[in-house]
Amino acid sequence: DAKTTQPNSMESNEEEPVHLPCNHSTISGTDYIHWYRQLPSQGPEYVIHGLTSNVNNRMASLAIAEDRKSSTLILHRATLRDAAVYYCILRAYGGATNKLIFGTGTLLAVQP
Amino acid sequence: NAGVTQTPKFQVLKTGQSMTLQCAQDMNHEYMSWYRQDPGMGLRLIHYSVGAGITDQGEVPNGYNVSRSTTEDFPLRLLSAAPSQTSVYFCASSPRLNTEAFFGQGTRLTVV
């Protein structure tokens, strides 16, 4: 399984945008890029996913580099509720499994 | 809106005891998985299932059994609990590959 690399931690101020980076230099052509987050004492929560094009939803935006070797999760206006661990995960399309391989993620702290 | 339901939420076992962690989903999802999360780490895949009657091993399957007799239920059995199995266990389901995975709230297991 291809691996992802994320910073261990980041800080942001409330109401400001946050850019969470992820490197995945060994990504294959059939790997989707998924982002999940985990709030304290809760199960992971889906944020967004994409393959090649940038994606937007109500929670966030996902910007994917043209060579797909990196991506950035963008929270447009951070709130205190966005403080969580954010996981960038590659998920192979077309295989016989639905495996999500988690790394250690980025711990995002949001200051008021 | 039950989603993915895990029981129990908390459990203390003695070394050598066996028990079953329950996971049920009411969304008719084909894919279900079990993960464990140790302190300061990301989630690790234990076992997964791509449909009723079909299961396979993940990254850390030793000491655990699963079965999938129905679409809704995916129990995880600890055969002979060991202190190394002290962890938080999460169950997840998704309708098909490369879609959003839904996680339960977790079961915190302590083996003494």
XYZ file of C-alpha atoms in Angstrom:
224
model
C 0.000 0.000 0.000
C 1.290 3.444 -0.911
C 2.208 5.608 2.063
C 1.370 9.180 2.979
C 3.434 11.720 4.918
C 1.848 14.459 7.007
C 3.180 16.948 9.557
C 2.658 15.762 13.115
C 0.896 18.936 14.200
C -0.307 22.336 13.021
C -1.871 25.365 14.643
C -4.441 27.766 13.349
C -6.484 30.691 14.591
C -10.235 30.604 14.635
C -11.925 32.065 11.549
C -8.759 31.724 9.445
C -8.162 29.267 6.589
C -6.121 26.148 7.253
C -4.070 24.244 4.689
C -3.184 20.709 5.726
C -0.553 19.142 3.452
C -0.052 15.505 2.526
C 2.720 13.939 0.473
C 2.108 10.685 -1.359
C 4.966 10.356 -3.821
C 4.363 6.615 -4.448
C 0.699 7.028 -5.345
C -0.515 4.793 -8.155
C -2.916 5.712 -10.905
C -5.810 3.876 -9.268
C -5.378 5.345 -5.779
C -7.998 7.741 -4.499
C -6.979 10.328 -1.907
C -9.243 10.252 1.142
C -9.285 12.542 4.173
C -10.798 11.651 7.514
C -10.683 13.444 10.812
C -11.011 12.217 14.361
C -12.312 14.445 17.099
C -11.291 13.624 20.664
C -12.870 10.407 21.967
C -14.803 9.809 18.746
C -14.565 7.551 15.724
C -13.074 8.889 12.492
C -15.322 11.014 10.335
C -15.169 11.250 6.539
C -14.156 14.668 5.212
C -13.573 14.439 1.476
C -11.965 12.367 -1.268
C -10.763 12.803 -4.839
C -8.785 11.236 -7.667
C -7.323 13.924 -9.930
C -9.470 17.043 -9.903
C -9.924 19.429 -7.016
C -13.014 18.684 -4.959
C -15.272 20.816 -2.774
C -17.941 19.888 -0.281
C -19.652 21.534 2.662
C -16.835 20.638 5.028
C -13.679 21.365 3.047
C -11.841 21.549 -0.263
C -9.251 19.136 -1.578
C -6.524 20.450 -3.862
C -4.599 17.742 -5.723
C -1.272 18.461 -7.380
C -1.079 17.906 -11.112
C 1.367 15.001 -10.677
C -0.796 13.653 -7.796
C 2.234 13.281 -5.550
C 0.787 15.665 -2.992
C -2.522 17.114 -1.900
C -3.830 19.760 0.478
C -6.952 19.734 2.587
C -8.325 23.256 2.938
C -10.622 24.296 5.766
C -11.871 27.686 4.679
C -12.657 29.117 8.109
C -11.416 27.118 11.058
C -13.650 26.801 14.080
C -12.877 25.382 17.501
C -14.836 22.301 16.494
C -12.299 21.620 13.731
C -9.619 20.761 16.292
C -8.933 17.114 15.522
C -6.456 14.666 14.036
C -6.645 14.740 10.240
C -5.699 11.634 8.296
C -4.706 11.555 4.640
C -5.253 8.067 3.230
C -4.768 6.425 -0.140
C -7.412 3.934 -1.112
C -6.981 1.665 -4.115
C -9.818 1.563 -6.595
C -10.873 -1.687 -8.167
C -9.285 -4.004 -5.656
C -11.158 -6.627 -3.730
C -10.946 -4.758 -0.470
C -12.107 -1.558 1.090
C -9.035 -1.079 3.213
C -8.271 2.295 4.720
C -4.634 2.383 5.822
C -4.245 5.105 8.432
C -0.992 6.877 9.244
C -0.492 8.960 12.386
C -2.150 12.041 10.899
C -1.842 15.762 11.676
C -3.080 17.083 14.997
C -4.723 20.436 14.292
C -5.016 22.888 17.177
C -7.350 25.862 16.712
C -6.782 28.900 18.899
C -9.651 31.258 19.728
C -30.435 7.352 12.151
C -28.520 4.623 13.966
C -25.646 4.250 11.462
C -22.908 2.007 12.901
C -23.573 0.812 16.434
C -20.911 -0.772 18.610
C -21.493 -2.510 21.908
C -20.304 -2.412 24.585
C -18.753 1.051 24.886
C -16.423 -0.025 27.674
C -15.177 -3.448 28.785
C -12.631 -4.779 31.253
C -11.430 -8.345 30.779
C -9.052 -10.581 32.641
C -6.197 -12.173 30.769
C -7.365 -15.371 29.096
C -11.040 -14.475 28.976
C -12.884 -14.424 25.675
C -15.486 -11.974 24.482
C -17.250 -10.654 21.416
C -17.393 -7.019 20.385
C -20.595 -6.334 18.536
C -20.978 -4.156 15.437
C -24.210 -3.559 13.582
C -25.098 -1.215 10.728
C -28.525 -0.394 9.371
C -27.449 1.140 6.051
C -27.281 -2.121 4.030
C -23.562 -1.583 3.430
C -21.566 -4.352 1.812
C -18.224 -3.510 3.339
C -17.409 -3.675 7.028
C -14.111 -3.474 8.883
C -12.611 -3.623 12.347
C -9.751 -1.369 13.457
C -7.844 -0.910 16.665
C -6.301 2.315 17.872
C -3.533 2.396 20.434
C -2.544 5.607 22.246
C -0.932 8.185 19.973
C -1.295 6.020 16.900
C -3.488 5.857 13.863
C -5.999 3.097 13.299
C -4.794 -0.345 12.257
C -6.956 -2.756 10.288
C -7.723 -6.068 12.014
C -10.220 -7.826 9.728
C -12.596 -6.780 6.992
C -15.507 -8.149 4.996
C -16.654 -7.361 1.478
C -20.039 -9.009 1.930
C -21.967 -11.614 3.877
C -19.980 -14.836 4.121
C -16.702 -13.206 3.025
C -13.988 -12.074 5.432
C -10.262 -11.481 5.211
C -7.345 -10.454 7.396
C -5.987 -6.952 7.758
C -2.687 -5.737 9.206
C -3.025 -7.118 12.747
C -5.363 -10.147 12.732
C -3.647 -12.365 15.314
C -5.781 -13.098 18.359
C -9.043 -12.080 16.681
C -11.740 -13.906 14.745
C -14.602 -12.545 12.678
C -17.589 -13.867 10.804
C -20.225 -12.221 8.613
C -23.412 -14.248 8.547
C -25.618 -11.261 7.749
C -25.124 -7.952 5.951
C -25.929 -6.030 9.118
C -23.631 -7.626 11.697
C -19.871 -8.067 11.904
C -18.807 -9.279 15.364
C -15.172 -9.366 16.464
C -14.165 -12.194 18.788
C -11.221 -12.154 21.135
C -10.323 -15.776 21.718
C -8.067 -15.424 24.766
C -7.578 -11.821 25.810
C -4.059 -10.520 26.401
C -2.905 -7.178 27.862
C -1.521 -6.301 24.409
C -5.113 -6.196 23.169
C -5.902 -3.258 25.409
C -7.020 -0.685 22.883
C -9.946 1.231 21.424
C -11.743 -0.747 18.749
C -13.642 0.843 15.876
C -16.007 -0.756 13.424
C -16.668 0.838 10.035
C -18.948 0.240 7.079
C -19.261 1.603 3.549
C -21.607 0.865 0.664
C -18.875 0.089 -1.866
C -15.298 0.835 -2.754
C -14.104 4.411 -2.703
C -17.065 5.839 -0.933
C -17.416 7.346 2.486
C -16.780 4.988 5.389
C -18.922 5.367 8.493
C -17.363 4.611 11.857
C -18.912 3.607 15.131
C -18.155 5.396 18.382
C -15.705 2.752 19.504
C -15.300 0.180 22.264
C -12.641 0.875 24.878
C -11.226 -2.467 26.001
C -8.870 -2.977 28.913
C -7.281 -6.365 29.555
C -5.800 -6.790 33.016
